[in-house]
Coordinates of C-alpha atoms and ligand atoms in Angstrom, one line a residue:
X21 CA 97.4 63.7 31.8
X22 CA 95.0 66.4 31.2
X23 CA 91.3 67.3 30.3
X24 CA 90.4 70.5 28.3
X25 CA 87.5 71.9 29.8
X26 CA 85.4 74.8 27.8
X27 CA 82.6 77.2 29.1
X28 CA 79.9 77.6 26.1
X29 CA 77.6 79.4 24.8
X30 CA 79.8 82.5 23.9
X31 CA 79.6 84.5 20.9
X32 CA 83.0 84.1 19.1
X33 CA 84.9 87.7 17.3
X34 CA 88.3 88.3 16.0
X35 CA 90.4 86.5 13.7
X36 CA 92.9 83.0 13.5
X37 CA 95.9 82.0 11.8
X38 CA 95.7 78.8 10.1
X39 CA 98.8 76.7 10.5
X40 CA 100.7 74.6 8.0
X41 CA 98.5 71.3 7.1
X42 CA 99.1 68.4 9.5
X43 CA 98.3 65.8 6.0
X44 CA 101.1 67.7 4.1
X45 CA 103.8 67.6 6.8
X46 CA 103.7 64.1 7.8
X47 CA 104.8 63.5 3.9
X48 CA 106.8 66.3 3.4
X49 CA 109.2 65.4 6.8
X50 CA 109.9 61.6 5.3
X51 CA 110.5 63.1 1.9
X52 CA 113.3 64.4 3.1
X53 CA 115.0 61.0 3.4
X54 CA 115.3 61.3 -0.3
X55 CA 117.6 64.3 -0.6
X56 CA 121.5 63.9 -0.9
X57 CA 121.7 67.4 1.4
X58 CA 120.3 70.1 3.6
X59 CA 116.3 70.2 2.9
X60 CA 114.5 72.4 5.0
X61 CA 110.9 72.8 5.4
X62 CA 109.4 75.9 6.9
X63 CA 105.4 77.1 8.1
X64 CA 105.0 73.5 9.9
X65 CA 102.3 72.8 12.4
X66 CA 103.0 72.3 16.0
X67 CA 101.6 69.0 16.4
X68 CA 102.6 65.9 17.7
X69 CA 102.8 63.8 14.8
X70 CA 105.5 66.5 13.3
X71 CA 107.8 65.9 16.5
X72 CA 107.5 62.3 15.9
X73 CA 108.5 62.3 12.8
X74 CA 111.2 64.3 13.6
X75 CA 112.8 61.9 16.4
X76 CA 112.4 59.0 13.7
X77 CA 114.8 61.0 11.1
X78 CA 116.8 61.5 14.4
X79 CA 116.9 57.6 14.6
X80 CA 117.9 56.6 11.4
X81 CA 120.6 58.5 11.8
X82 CA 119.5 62.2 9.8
X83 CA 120.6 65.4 11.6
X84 CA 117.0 67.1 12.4
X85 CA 116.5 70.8 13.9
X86 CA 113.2 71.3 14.9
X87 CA 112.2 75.5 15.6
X88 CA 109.7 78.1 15.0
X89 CA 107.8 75.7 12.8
X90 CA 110.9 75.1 10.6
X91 CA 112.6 72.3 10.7
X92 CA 116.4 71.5 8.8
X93 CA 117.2 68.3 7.9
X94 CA 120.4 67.1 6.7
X95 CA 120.1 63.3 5.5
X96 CA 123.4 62.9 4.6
X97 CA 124.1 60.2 6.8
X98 CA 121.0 58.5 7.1
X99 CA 121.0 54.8 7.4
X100 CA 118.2 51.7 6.2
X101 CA 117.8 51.5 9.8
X102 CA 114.8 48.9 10.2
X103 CA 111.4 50.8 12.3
X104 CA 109.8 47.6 13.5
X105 CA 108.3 49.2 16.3
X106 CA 108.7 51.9 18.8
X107 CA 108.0 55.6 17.8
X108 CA 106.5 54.4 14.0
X109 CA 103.1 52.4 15.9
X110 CA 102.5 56.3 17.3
X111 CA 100.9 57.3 13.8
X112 CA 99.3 56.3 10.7
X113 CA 101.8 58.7 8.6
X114 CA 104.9 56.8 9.5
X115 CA 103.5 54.8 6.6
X116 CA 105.6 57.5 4.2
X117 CA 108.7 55.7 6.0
X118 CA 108.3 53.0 3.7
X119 CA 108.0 54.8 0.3
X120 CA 110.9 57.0 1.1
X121 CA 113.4 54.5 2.7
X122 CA 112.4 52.1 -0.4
X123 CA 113.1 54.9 -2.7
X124 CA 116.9 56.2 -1.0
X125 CA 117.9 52.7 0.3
X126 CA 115.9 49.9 -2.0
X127 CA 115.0 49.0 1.7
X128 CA 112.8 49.5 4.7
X129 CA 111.6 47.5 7.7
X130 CA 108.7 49.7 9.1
X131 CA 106.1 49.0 11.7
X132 CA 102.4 48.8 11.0
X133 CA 101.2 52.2 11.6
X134 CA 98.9 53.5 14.3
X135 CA 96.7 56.7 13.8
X136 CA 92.8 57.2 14.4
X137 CA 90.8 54.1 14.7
X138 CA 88.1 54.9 12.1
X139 CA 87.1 51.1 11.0
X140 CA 89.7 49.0 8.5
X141 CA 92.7 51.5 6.9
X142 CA 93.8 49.0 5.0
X143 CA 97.5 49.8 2.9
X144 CA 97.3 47.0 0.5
X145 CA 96.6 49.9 -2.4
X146 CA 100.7 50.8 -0.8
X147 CA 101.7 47.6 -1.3
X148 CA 100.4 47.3 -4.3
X149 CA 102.4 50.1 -5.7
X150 CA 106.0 49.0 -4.2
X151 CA 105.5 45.7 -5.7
X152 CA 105.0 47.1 -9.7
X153 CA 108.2 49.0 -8.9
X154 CA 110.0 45.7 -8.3
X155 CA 110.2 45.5 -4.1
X156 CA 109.0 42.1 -2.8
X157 CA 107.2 43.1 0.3
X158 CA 106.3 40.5 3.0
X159 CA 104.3 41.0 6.3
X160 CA 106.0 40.1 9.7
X161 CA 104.9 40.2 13.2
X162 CA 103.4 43.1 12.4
X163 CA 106.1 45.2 10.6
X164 CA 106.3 45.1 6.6
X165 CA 109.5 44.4 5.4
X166 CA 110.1 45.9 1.9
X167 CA 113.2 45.1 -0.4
X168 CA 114.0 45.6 -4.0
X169 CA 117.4 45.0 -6.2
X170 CA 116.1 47.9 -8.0
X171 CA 113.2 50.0 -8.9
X172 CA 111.8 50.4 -12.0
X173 CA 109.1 52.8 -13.0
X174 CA 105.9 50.8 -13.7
X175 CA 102.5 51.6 -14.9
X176 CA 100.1 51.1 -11.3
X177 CA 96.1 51.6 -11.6
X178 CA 95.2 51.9 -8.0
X179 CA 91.8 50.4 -7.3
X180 CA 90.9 52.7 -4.8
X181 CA 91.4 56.1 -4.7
X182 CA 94.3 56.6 -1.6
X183 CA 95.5 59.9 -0.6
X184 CA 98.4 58.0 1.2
X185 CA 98.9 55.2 -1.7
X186 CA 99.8 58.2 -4.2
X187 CA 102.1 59.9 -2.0
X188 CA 103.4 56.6 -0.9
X189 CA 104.4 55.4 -4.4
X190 CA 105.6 58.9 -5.7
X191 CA 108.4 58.7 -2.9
X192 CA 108.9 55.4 -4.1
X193 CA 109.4 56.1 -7.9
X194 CA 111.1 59.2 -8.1
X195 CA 114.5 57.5 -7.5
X196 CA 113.5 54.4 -10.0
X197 CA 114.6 54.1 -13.7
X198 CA 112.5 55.2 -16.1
X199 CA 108.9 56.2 -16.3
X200 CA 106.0 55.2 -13.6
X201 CA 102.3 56.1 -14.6
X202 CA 99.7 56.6 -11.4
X203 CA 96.6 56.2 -12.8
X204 CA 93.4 56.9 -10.8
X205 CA 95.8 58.7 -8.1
X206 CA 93.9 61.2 -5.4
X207 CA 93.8 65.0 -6.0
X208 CA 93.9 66.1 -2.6
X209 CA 96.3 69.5 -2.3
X210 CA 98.3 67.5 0.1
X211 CA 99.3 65.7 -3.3
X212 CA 100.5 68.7 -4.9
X213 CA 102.6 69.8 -1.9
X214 CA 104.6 66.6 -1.8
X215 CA 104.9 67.0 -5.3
X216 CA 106.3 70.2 -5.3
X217 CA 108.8 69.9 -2.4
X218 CA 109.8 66.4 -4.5
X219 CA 110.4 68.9 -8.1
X220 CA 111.9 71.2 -5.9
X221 CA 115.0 68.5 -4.9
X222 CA 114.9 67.6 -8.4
X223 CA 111.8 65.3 -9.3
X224 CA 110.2 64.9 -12.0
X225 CA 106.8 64.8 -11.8
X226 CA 103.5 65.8 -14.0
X227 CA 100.1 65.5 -13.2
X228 CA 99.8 66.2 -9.4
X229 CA 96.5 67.5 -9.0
X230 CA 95.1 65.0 -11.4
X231 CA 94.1 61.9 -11.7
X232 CA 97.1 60.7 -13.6
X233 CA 100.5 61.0 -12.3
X234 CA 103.5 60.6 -14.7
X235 CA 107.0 60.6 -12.6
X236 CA 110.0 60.4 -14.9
X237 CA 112.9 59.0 -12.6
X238 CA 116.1 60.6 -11.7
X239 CA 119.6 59.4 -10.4
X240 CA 119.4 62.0 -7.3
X241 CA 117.8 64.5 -5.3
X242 CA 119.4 67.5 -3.6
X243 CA 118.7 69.5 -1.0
X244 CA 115.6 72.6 -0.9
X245 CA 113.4 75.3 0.9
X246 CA 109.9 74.4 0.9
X247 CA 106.9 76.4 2.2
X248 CA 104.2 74.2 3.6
X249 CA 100.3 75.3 2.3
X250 CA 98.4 76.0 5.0
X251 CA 95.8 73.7 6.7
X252 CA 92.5 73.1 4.9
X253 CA 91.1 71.3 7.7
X254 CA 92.4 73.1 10.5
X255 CA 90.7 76.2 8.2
X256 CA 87.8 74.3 7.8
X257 CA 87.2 73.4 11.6
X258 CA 87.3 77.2 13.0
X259 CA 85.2 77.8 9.7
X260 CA 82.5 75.6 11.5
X261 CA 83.3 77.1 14.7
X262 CA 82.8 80.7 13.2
X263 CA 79.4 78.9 11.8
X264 CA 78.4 78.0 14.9
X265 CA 79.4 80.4 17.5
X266 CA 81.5 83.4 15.4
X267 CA 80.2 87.0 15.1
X268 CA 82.6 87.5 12.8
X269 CA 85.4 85.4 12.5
X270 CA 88.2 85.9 10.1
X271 CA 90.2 82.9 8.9
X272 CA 93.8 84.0 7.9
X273 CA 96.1 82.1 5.5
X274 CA 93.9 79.7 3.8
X275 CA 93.6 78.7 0.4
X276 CA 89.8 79.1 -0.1
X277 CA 90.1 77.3 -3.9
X278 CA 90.8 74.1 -1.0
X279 CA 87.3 74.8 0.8
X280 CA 85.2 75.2 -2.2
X281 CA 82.7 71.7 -0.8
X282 CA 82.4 73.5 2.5
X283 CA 81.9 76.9 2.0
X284 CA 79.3 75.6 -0.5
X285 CA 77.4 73.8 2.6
X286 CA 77.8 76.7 4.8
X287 CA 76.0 79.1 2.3
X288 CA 73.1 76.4 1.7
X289 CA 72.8 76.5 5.5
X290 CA 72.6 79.9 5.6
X291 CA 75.7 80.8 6.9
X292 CA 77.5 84.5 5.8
X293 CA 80.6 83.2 4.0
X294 CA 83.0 85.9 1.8
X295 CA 86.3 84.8 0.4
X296 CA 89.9 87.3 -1.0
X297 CA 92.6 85.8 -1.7
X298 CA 94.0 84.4 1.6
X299 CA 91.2 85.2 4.0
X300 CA 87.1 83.8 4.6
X301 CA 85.3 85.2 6.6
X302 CA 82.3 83.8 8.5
X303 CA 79.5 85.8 9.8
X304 CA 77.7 83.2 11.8
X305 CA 75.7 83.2 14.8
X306 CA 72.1 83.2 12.9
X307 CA 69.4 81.5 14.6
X308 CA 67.5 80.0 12.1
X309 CA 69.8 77.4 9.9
X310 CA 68.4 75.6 7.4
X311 CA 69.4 71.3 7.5
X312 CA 71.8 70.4 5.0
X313 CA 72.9 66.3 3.8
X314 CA 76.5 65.9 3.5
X315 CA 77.9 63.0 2.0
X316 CA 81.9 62.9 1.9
X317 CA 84.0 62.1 -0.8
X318 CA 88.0 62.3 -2.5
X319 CA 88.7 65.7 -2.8
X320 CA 87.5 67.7 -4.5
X321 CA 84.2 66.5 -2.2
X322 CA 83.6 67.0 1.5
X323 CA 86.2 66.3 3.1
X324 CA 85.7 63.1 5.2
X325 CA 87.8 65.0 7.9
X326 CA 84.9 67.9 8.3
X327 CA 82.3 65.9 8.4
X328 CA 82.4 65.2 12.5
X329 CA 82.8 68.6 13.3
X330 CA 80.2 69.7 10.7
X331 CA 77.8 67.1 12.6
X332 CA 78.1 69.2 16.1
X333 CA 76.7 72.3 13.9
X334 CA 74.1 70.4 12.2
X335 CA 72.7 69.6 15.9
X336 CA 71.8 73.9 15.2
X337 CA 69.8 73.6 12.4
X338 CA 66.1 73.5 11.9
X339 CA 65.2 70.1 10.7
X340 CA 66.8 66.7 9.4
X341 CA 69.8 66.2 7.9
X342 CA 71.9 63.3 6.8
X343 CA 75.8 62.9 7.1
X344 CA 77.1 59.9 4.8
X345 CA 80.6 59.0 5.2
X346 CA 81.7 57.2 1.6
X347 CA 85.4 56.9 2.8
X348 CA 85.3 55.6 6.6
X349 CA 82.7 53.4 7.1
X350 CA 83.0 53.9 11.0
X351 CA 83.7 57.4 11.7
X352 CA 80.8 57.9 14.1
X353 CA 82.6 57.3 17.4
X354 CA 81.4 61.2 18.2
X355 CA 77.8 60.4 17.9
X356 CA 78.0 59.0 21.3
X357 CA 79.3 61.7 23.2
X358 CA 77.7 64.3 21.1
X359 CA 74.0 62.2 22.2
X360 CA 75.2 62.6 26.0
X361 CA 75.8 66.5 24.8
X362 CA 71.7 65.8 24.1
X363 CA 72.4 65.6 20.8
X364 CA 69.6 64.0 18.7
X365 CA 71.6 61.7 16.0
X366 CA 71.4 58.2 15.3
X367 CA 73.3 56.4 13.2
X368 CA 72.0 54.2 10.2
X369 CA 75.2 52.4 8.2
X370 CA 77.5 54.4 6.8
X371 CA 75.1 58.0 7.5
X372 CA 74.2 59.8 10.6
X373 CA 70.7 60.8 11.0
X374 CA 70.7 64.9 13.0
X375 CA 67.4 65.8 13.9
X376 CA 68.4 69.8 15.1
X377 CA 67.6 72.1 16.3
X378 CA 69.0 70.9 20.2
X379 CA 70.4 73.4 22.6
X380 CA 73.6 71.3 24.2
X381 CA 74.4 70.7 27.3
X382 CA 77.6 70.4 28.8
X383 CA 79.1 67.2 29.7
X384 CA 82.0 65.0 30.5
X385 CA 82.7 63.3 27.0
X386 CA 85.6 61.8 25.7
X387 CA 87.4 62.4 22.1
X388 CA 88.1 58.7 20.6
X389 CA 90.2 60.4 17.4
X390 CA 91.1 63.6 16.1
X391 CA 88.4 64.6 14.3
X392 CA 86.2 63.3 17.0
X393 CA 88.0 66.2 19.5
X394 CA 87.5 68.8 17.3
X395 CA 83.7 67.9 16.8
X396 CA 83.6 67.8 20.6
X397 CA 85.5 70.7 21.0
X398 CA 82.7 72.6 18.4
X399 CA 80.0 71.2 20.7
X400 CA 81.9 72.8 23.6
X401 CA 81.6 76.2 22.3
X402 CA 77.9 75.6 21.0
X403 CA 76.9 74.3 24.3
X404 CA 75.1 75.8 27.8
X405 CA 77.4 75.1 30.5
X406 CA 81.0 73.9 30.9
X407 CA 81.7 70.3 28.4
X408 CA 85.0 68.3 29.8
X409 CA 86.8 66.6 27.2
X410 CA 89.4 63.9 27.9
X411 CA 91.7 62.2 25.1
X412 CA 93.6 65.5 24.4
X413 CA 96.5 63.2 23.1
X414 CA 94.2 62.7 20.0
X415 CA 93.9 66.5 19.6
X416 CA 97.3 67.7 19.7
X417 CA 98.0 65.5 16.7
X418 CA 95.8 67.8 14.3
X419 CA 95.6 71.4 16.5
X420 CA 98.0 73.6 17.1
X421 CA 97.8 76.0 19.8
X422 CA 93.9 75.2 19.9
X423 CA 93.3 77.0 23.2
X424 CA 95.4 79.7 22.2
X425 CA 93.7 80.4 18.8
X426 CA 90.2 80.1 20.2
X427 CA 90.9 82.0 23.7
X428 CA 91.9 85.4 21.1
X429 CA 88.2 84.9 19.7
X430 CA 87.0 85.3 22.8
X431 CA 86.2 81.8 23.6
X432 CA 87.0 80.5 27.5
X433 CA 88.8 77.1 27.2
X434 CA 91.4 75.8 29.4
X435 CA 93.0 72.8 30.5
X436 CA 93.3 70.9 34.2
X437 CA 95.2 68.1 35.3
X438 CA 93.1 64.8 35.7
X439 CA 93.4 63.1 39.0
X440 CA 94.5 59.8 39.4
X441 CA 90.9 58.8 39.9
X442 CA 89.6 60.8 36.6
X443 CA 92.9 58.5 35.0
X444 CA 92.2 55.0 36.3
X445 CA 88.0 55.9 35.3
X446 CA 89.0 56.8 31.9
X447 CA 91.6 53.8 31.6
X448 CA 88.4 51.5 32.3
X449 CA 86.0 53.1 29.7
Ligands
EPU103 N1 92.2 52.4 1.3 C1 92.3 51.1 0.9 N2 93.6 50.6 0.6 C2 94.7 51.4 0.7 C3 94.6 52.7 1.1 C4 93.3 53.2 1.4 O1 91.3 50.4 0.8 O2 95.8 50.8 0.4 C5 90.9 53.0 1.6 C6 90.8 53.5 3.1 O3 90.4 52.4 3.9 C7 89.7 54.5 3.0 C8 90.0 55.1 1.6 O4 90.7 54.2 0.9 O5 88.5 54.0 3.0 C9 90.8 56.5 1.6 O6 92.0 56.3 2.3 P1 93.3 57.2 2.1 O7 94.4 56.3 1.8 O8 93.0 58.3 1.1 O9 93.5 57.8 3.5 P2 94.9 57.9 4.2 O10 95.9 58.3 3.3 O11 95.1 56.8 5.1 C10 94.6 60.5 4.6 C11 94.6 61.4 5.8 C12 93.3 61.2 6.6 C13 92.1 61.5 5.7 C14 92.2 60.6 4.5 C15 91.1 60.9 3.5 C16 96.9 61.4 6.3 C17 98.1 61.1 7.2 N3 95.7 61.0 6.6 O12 94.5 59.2 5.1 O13 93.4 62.1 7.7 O14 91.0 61.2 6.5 O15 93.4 60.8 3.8 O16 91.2 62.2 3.1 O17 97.2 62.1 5.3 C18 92.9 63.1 9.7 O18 93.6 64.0 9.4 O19 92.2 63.1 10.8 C19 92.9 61.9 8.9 C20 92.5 60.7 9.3

């Protein structure tokens, strides 16, 4: 096991490649199922979640070549092999299993996913959908078992607005017969990039984007080459970084039409923010930041997923502000360890109260979830002295090459081994 450990208080300069988005591929690689031939994906993340995914193809029988970021998948002889456990508890995405496997095979048998612990992820918006198709869906021993003589497009209001419930049910229904309707779907671009790998095999689907989704079934899928869109919260996070610590920091390969809520913030704060067509870039550094309130929402709002790391930058500013998290009621586990950091939050409900500005202070901390680490990781860079950061394995499921990208600004992160002590201490926390 390992610990990063990071040496702040250095001015960041150069530029960083953003990689293919973590929320797109985890969709994209189970929409593969779906094909009748060779699909292959290309510009994926190296994360751990993608390599999971991939072993799970690998186990229900699809051929599944993993390189450079590209992988090929041939799902010829895939199989409705049931996921009750094992690999699929690792993360929340394996949820996708479920949609696509109901869509090839009219069945599935896929454990309850795992993923960041951010208070109640309920999938009963999923379930929901499957069921208007046609599959009964029962709950056992904690795997859901889904079934289905046929699917039939079906008209399916969803009563909260689900990133994964869209994606979920347009697996699902673009193998069913006839029309299905998605009414009230999420926007997120995630949503468009499924969608267009999906029209790309042979879907048809209008409306991604939207808030009404109209998928007119087909009888197959074929194979594809698909180009993943880059990473709007990977962007987004060395955007903050750039805020915080950058000189100059160039973001390459972004879509800045995706960071519209945050770029928005930054300005307000003060922050030096110019956009082209694939590139921001952040002049940050400034001493005197003004306090901003935040409140997250569905896309196009700030992005639930910014909103820790966006906290660790707050601690800079000069004055109050409030971060209000409208989507997970309990994504605060960083306030904590950002308060050891002498930090000085506290949290009131569902909003986080940053009274700024703080100089940080280095410290042992601990990342409980993914956006967690990289909110740590900010305070790292932000902070005097060197900040030790244990529960990587939460990190490497959003960020690839993160010491890499931030060691070619300039920044001086690296990782150690954890002794057996550090383990069995960190085991008991
Ligand atoms: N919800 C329900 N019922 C459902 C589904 C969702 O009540 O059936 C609620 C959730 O509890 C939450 C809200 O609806 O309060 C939004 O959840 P959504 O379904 O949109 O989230 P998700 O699909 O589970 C994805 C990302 C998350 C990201 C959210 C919000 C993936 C694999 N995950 O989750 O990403 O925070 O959308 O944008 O795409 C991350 O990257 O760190 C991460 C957690």
């Amino acid at each position: 096991m390992e610990k990063l450990k990071i040496a702040g208080s250095e001015l960041l300069k150069g530029s960083v490649n953003i990689s293919g988005a973590k929320n797109s591929a985890v969709a994209l690689i189970p929409a593969t199922i779906l094909a009748n031939s060779q699909v292959t994906i290309e510009g994926l993340p190296d994360i751990s979640d993608v390599h999971i995914l991939k072993d799970l193809l690998e186990e229900i029988g699809g051929k599944a070549a993993l390189e450079n970021g590209e992988i090929i998948v041939n799902p010829e002889e895939m199989i409705s092999m049931p996921l009750p456990s094992g690999k699929v508890k690792k993360l929340r995405a394996s949820y996708y299993l479920m949609g696509a496997m109901l869509g090839r095979f009219k069945k599935a048998v896929i454990g309850l996913p795992g993923g960041c612990h951010l208070g109640p992820r309920p999938i009963d918006q999923h379930i929901k959908g499957f069921e208007a198709l046609g599959a009964q869906v029962t709950n056992e021993q904690g795997a859901i078992y889904l079934r289905a003589d046929e699917l039939k497009g079906a008209r399916i209001y969803l009563d909260v607005v689900s990133v994964g419930a869209t994606i979920n049910i347009m697996l699902a229904a673009v193998l069913a017969k006839g029309q299905t309707v998605i009414e009230n779907a999420a926007k997120e671009p995630e949503i468009v990039d499924v969608a267009t790998l999906l029209s790309s095999m042979g879907a048809r689907i209008k409306g991604a984007g939207t808030d009404v989704i109209r998928i007119d079934g087909v009888e197959e899928l074929h194979g594809c080459r698909h180009t993943i869109i880059p990473d709007r919260i990977e962007a987004g996070t060395y955007m903050i970084i750039g805020a915080a610590m950058g000189k100059e920091v160039l973001i390459d390969n972004v879509i800045p039409l995706h960071l519209e809520s945050l770029i928005a913030k930054l300005r307000e704060m003060g922050i030096h923010v110019e956009t082209s067509n694939d590139q921001i870039w952040i002049v940050g550094g400034q001493k005197d930041l003004k306090p901003v309130d935040i409140k997250t929402l569905v896309y196009p709002g700030f992005p639930t997923d910014l909103q820790q790391p966006f906290t660790s930058l707050l601690t800079k500013a000069i004055g109050t502000s409030v971060v209000t998290d409208t989507i997970y009621s309990a994504r605060f586990k960083h306030i904590d360890e950002l308060r050891r950091m002498d930090a000085s939050i506290k949290v009131e409900g569902r909003s986080a109260i940053v009274s700024g500005p703080s100089k940080l202070q280095g410290a042992k901390v601990k990342a409980s979830d993914l956006r967690a680490g990289a909110a740590l990781v900010a305070a790292g860079l932000l902070a005097d002295g060197v900040t030790e950061i244990t529960g990587l394995e939460h990190i490497e499921r959003g960020y690839s090459k993160l010491e890499e990208k931030l060691t070619n600004m300039g920044a001086t992160i690296w990782r150690e081994r954890m002794t057996d002590q550090e383990i069995e201490q960190l085991q008991n926390s």
